[in-house]
Short mmCIF file of the C-alpha atoms (twelve columns), coordinates in Angstrom:
data_MODEL
# 
_entry.id   MODEL 
# 
loop_
_atom_site.group_PDB 
_atom_site.id 
_atom_site.type_symbol 
_atom_site.label_atom_id 
_atom_site.label_alt_id 
_atom_site.label_comp_id 
_atom_site.label_asym_id 
_atom_site.label_seq_id 
_atom_site.Cartn_x 
_atom_site.Cartn_y 
_atom_site.Cartn_z 
_atom_site.pdbx_PDB_model_num 
ATOM 1   C CA . UNK A 1   28.728  -4.747  -15.223 1 
ATOM 2   C CA . UNK A 2   29.748  -6.955  -11.928 1 
ATOM 3   C CA . UNK A 3   31.431  -10.292 -12.691 1 
ATOM 4   C CA . UNK A 4   29.444  -13.113 -10.524 1 
ATOM 5   C CA . UNK A 5   32.624  -14.610 -9.703  1 
ATOM 6   C CA . UNK A 6   35.025  -12.778 -9.299  1 
ATOM 7   C CA . UNK A 7   32.687  -9.700  -8.815  1 
ATOM 8   C CA . UNK A 8   35.070  -7.047  -10.915 1 
ATOM 9   C CA . UNK A 9   33.443  -4.796  -12.722 1 
ATOM 10  C CA . UNK A 10  33.700  -5.191  -16.704 1 
ATOM 11  C CA . UNK A 11  32.182  -3.050  -19.641 1 
ATOM 12  C CA . UNK A 12  28.337  -3.496  -20.044 1 
ATOM 13  C CA . UNK A 13  28.280  -5.951  -23.009 1 
ATOM 14  C CA . UNK A 14  31.525  -8.487  -22.421 1 
ATOM 15  C CA . UNK A 15  31.341  -11.582 -22.996 1 
ATOM 16  C CA . UNK A 16  33.633  -13.113 -20.623 1 
ATOM 17  C CA . UNK A 17  35.365  -11.694 -17.294 1 
ATOM 18  C CA . UNK A 18  38.948  -9.361  -17.774 1 
ATOM 19  C CA . UNK A 19  40.049  -10.350 -14.404 1 
ATOM 20  C CA . UNK A 20  38.708  -14.293 -14.456 1 
ATOM 21  C CA . UNK A 21  37.850  -14.832 -17.421 1 
ATOM 22  C CA . UNK A 22  34.650  -15.950 -16.160 1 
ATOM 23  C CA . UNK A 23  31.821  -16.559 -18.364 1 
ATOM 24  C CA . UNK A 24  29.176  -12.920 -18.113 1 
ATOM 25  C CA . UNK A 25  27.012  -14.629 -21.218 1 
ATOM 26  C CA . UNK A 26  24.212  -15.096 -19.487 1 
ATOM 27  C CA . UNK A 27  24.461  -12.391 -16.236 1 
ATOM 28  C CA . UNK A 28  22.218  -10.039 -18.183 1 
ATOM 29  C CA . UNK A 29  19.706  -13.086 -18.950 1 
ATOM 30  C CA . UNK A 30  16.184  -11.954 -16.732 1 
ATOM 31  C CA . UNK A 31  15.400  -14.056 -14.060 1 
ATOM 32  C CA . UNK A 32  12.634  -15.034 -11.891 1 
ATOM 33  C CA . UNK A 33  11.337  -12.223 -9.570  1 
ATOM 34  C CA . UNK A 34  12.731  -13.201 -5.812  1 
ATOM 35  C CA . UNK A 35  10.674  -15.384 -3.516  1 
ATOM 36  C CA . UNK A 36  9.704   -12.834 -0.831  1 
ATOM 37  C CA . UNK A 37  8.244   -15.287 1.428   1 
ATOM 38  C CA . UNK A 38  11.935  -15.503 3.929   1 
ATOM 39  C CA . UNK A 39  12.352  -11.719 4.212   1 
ATOM 40  C CA . UNK A 40  10.373  -8.757  6.201   1 
ATOM 41  C CA . UNK A 41  8.725   -8.446  2.874   1 
ATOM 42  C CA . UNK A 42  6.470   -11.273 2.605   1 
ATOM 43  C CA . UNK A 43  5.971   -10.917 6.159   1 
ATOM 44  C CA . UNK A 44  0.973   -10.587 6.567   1 
ATOM 45  C CA . UNK A 45  -0.372  -8.070  6.930   1 
ATOM 46  C CA . UNK A 46  -1.183  -8.983  10.261  1 
ATOM 47  C CA . UNK A 47  2.343   -8.766  12.047  1 
ATOM 48  C CA . UNK A 48  1.768   -4.679  11.055  1 
ATOM 49  C CA . UNK A 49  -1.038  -5.561  13.374  1 
ATOM 50  C CA . UNK A 50  -4.099  -3.389  12.183  1 
ATOM 51  C CA . UNK A 51  -7.032  -2.211  13.888  1 
ATOM 52  C CA . UNK A 52  -10.493 -2.489  13.053  1 
ATOM 53  C CA . UNK A 53  -11.085 0.364   10.634  1 
ATOM 54  C CA . UNK A 54  -13.029 3.178   11.940  1 
ATOM 55  C CA . UNK A 55  -16.780 3.597   8.768   1 
ATOM 56  C CA . UNK A 56  -19.369 5.494   7.897   1 
ATOM 57  C CA . UNK A 57  -22.268 5.884   5.884   1 
ATOM 58  C CA . UNK A 58  -22.703 7.527   3.078   1 
ATOM 59  C CA . UNK A 59  -25.365 9.813   4.109   1 
ATOM 60  C CA . UNK A 60  -22.574 10.485  7.166   1 
ATOM 61  C CA . UNK A 61  -22.516 14.370  6.409   1 
ATOM 62  C CA . UNK A 62  -18.674 15.755  5.266   1 
ATOM 63  C CA . UNK A 63  -18.780 18.062  8.591   1 
ATOM 64  C CA . UNK A 64  -19.180 14.710  10.877  1 
ATOM 65  C CA . UNK A 65  -16.861 13.155  9.378   1 
ATOM 66  C CA . UNK A 66  -13.514 15.510  9.748   1 
ATOM 67  C CA . UNK A 67  -15.325 16.129  12.812  1 
ATOM 68  C CA . UNK A 68  -14.418 12.392  14.199  1 
ATOM 69  C CA . UNK A 69  -11.853 12.105  12.010  1 
ATOM 70  C CA . UNK A 70  -9.800  15.377  13.914  1 
ATOM 71  C CA . UNK A 71  -11.195 13.713  17.880  1 
ATOM 72  C CA . UNK A 72  -10.088 10.194  16.723  1 
ATOM 73  C CA . UNK A 73  -6.487  10.942  14.943  1 
ATOM 74  C CA . UNK A 74  -7.462  8.530   12.081  1 
ATOM 75  C CA . UNK A 75  -6.521  10.605  8.706   1 
ATOM 76  C CA . UNK A 76  -9.609  8.202   6.607   1 
ATOM 77  C CA . UNK A 77  -12.765 6.784   6.991   1 
ATOM 78  C CA . UNK A 78  -14.073 3.729   5.381   1 
ATOM 79  C CA . UNK A 79  -17.470 4.054   3.699   1 
ATOM 80  C CA . UNK A 80  -19.599 1.439   3.813   1 
ATOM 81  C CA . UNK A 81  -23.489 0.060   2.860   1 
ATOM 82  C CA . UNK A 82  -24.445 -2.323  5.923   1 
ATOM 83  C CA . UNK A 83  -20.822 -4.325  6.048   1 
ATOM 84  C CA . UNK A 84  -19.911 -3.568  2.343   1 
ATOM 85  C CA . UNK A 85  -16.878 -0.797  1.181   1 
ATOM 86  C CA . UNK A 86  -17.970 1.540   -0.679  1 
ATOM 87  C CA . UNK A 87  -15.374 3.956   -0.690  1 
ATOM 88  C CA . UNK A 88  -12.244 5.446   1.419   1 
ATOM 89  C CA . UNK A 89  -13.012 9.439   2.561   1 
ATOM 90  C CA . UNK A 90  -8.851  10.415  3.328   1 
ATOM 91  C CA . UNK A 91  -7.823  13.964  4.743   1 
ATOM 92  C CA . UNK A 92  -6.983  14.537  0.658   1 
ATOM 93  C CA . UNK A 93  -10.510 14.032  -0.181  1 
ATOM 94  C CA . UNK A 94  -11.611 16.562  2.136   1 
ATOM 95  C CA . UNK A 95  -8.638  19.414  1.377   1 
ATOM 96  C CA . UNK A 96  -9.358  18.620  -2.648  1 
ATOM 97  C CA . UNK A 97  -12.660 17.970  -3.315  1 
ATOM 98  C CA . UNK A 98  -14.635 20.108  -0.019  1 
ATOM 99  C CA . UNK A 99  -11.891 22.863  0.345   1 
ATOM 100 C CA . UNK A 100 -14.420 26.872  0.027   1 
ATOM 101 C CA . UNK A 101 -17.456 24.929  -0.154  1 
ATOM 102 C CA . UNK A 102 -20.150 25.371  2.254   1 
ATOM 103 C CA . UNK A 103 -19.698 21.590  4.261   1 
ATOM 104 C CA . UNK A 104 -23.501 21.856  5.084   1 
ATOM 105 C CA . UNK A 105 -25.005 20.346  2.097   1 
ATOM 106 C CA . UNK A 106 -22.188 17.760  0.896   1 
ATOM 107 C CA . UNK A 107 -21.809 14.196  2.003   1 
ATOM 108 C CA . UNK A 108 -19.686 11.278  2.312   1 
ATOM 109 C CA . UNK A 109 -20.768 9.989   -0.713  1 
ATOM 110 C CA . UNK A 110 -20.123 12.635  -3.280  1 
ATOM 111 C CA . UNK A 111 -17.135 13.331  -2.437  1 
ATOM 112 C CA . UNK A 112 -15.226 10.233  -0.993  1 
ATOM 113 C CA . UNK A 113 -13.435 7.830   -3.177  1 
ATOM 114 C CA . UNK A 114 -15.208 4.783   -4.922  1 
ATOM 115 C CA . UNK A 115 -13.564 1.273   -5.276  1 
ATOM 116 C CA . UNK A 116 -10.593 1.368   -3.632  1 
ATOM 117 C CA . UNK A 117 -7.979  -0.533  -4.074  1 
ATOM 118 C CA . UNK A 118 -7.804  -3.099  -1.528  1 
ATOM 119 C CA . UNK A 119 -5.990  -5.686  0.225   1 
ATOM 120 C CA . UNK A 120 -6.629  -9.463  1.639   1 
ATOM 121 C CA . UNK A 121 -6.260  -10.784 4.552   1 
ATOM 122 C CA . UNK A 122 -3.480  -13.242 3.346   1 
ATOM 123 C CA . UNK A 123 -1.975  -10.743 1.118   1 
ATOM 124 C CA . UNK A 124 2.256   -10.083 1.980   1 
ATOM 125 C CA . UNK A 125 3.990   -6.986  3.110   1 
ATOM 126 C CA . UNK A 126 5.376   -6.639  -0.654  1 
ATOM 127 C CA . UNK A 127 1.837   -6.297  -2.274  1 
ATOM 128 C CA . UNK A 128 0.309   -3.405  0.114   1 
ATOM 129 C CA . UNK A 129 4.172   -2.092  -1.133  1 
ATOM 130 C CA . UNK A 130 3.799   -2.351  -4.613  1 
ATOM 131 C CA . UNK A 131 -0.314  -1.646  -4.035  1 
ATOM 132 C CA . UNK A 132 0.445   1.571   -2.875  1 
ATOM 133 C CA . UNK A 133 3.657   2.810   -4.485  1 
ATOM 134 C CA . UNK A 134 1.936   1.825   -7.872  1 
ATOM 135 C CA . UNK A 135 -1.164  3.862   -7.141  1 
ATOM 136 C CA . UNK A 136 -0.172  6.694   -4.996  1 
ATOM 137 C CA . UNK A 137 -1.857  5.498   -2.536  1 
ATOM 138 C CA . UNK A 138 -1.210  6.280   1.838   1 
ATOM 139 C CA . UNK A 139 -4.239  3.572   3.028   1 
ATOM 140 C CA . UNK A 140 -5.469  0.113   2.253   1 
ATOM 141 C CA . UNK A 141 -8.558  -1.392  3.074   1 
ATOM 142 C CA . UNK A 142 -8.224  -5.113  4.758   1 
ATOM 143 C CA . UNK A 143 -11.439 -6.851  3.187   1 
ATOM 144 C CA . UNK A 144 -12.740 -10.429 3.180   1 
ATOM 145 C CA . UNK A 145 -15.648 -11.069 1.590   1 
ATOM 146 C CA . UNK A 146 -16.129 -7.087  -0.051  1 
ATOM 147 C CA . UNK A 147 -16.954 -6.942  4.235   1 
ATOM 148 C CA . UNK A 148 -13.693 -4.155  6.046   1 
ATOM 149 C CA . UNK A 149 -11.467 -5.884  8.859   1 
ATOM 150 C CA . UNK A 150 -8.746  -4.194  8.729   1 
ATOM 151 C CA . UNK A 151 -6.781  -1.179  6.648   1 
ATOM 152 C CA . UNK A 152 -3.640  -0.719  6.005   1 
ATOM 153 C CA . UNK A 153 -1.316  2.664   6.387   1 
ATOM 154 C CA . UNK A 154 2.284   3.631   5.172   1 
ATOM 155 C CA . UNK A 155 2.853   4.666   8.362   1 
ATOM 156 C CA . UNK A 156 2.300   0.856   9.581   1 
ATOM 157 C CA . UNK A 157 4.916   -0.854  6.877   1 
ATOM 158 C CA . UNK A 158 6.941   2.141   8.344   1 
ATOM 159 C CA . UNK A 159 7.112   1.455   11.445  1 
ATOM 160 C CA . UNK A 160 6.921   -2.743  10.968  1 
ATOM 161 C CA . UNK A 161 10.236  -2.460  8.359   1 
ATOM 162 C CA . UNK A 162 11.760  -0.277  11.005  1 
ATOM 163 C CA . UNK A 163 11.469  -2.680  14.236  1 
ATOM 164 C CA . UNK A 164 12.328  -5.699  12.081  1 
ATOM 165 C CA . UNK A 165 15.472  -3.662  10.903  1 
ATOM 166 C CA . UNK A 166 16.245  -2.261  14.547  1 
# 
């Protein structure tokens, strides 16, 4: 345990610092999580400059979805019924759920990930990182009243963090 006064190392569980005699009893009490408002982690998602997401309907053939993803250089498509988000179809879905099957009879609605975890416009970068880490996601839709308005990728987050620290 490091002394908060003189920064010297002490044995875990010591009541007093061996170097300066400071009281160490309160140093292992859990503290409230820090606020991220004044750091890059507190930046709103708008700071990432996420563009409009590419959407498709659930009846779109998987072959067409994969062709569009390849042609447009995107890793995922949001699956919508009108303006309402139904799911997400990612390159991972294509590999794990479609590989080895005939694409002719498969539609996106059959292999998409339904009801994806989403972000709201006013969420922070810290929220996006947390949701991605906990869920193992590389892409998260940004929604406004169940209507997709953006898409955040792990690459967007990393680029923003690198630019902010440069």
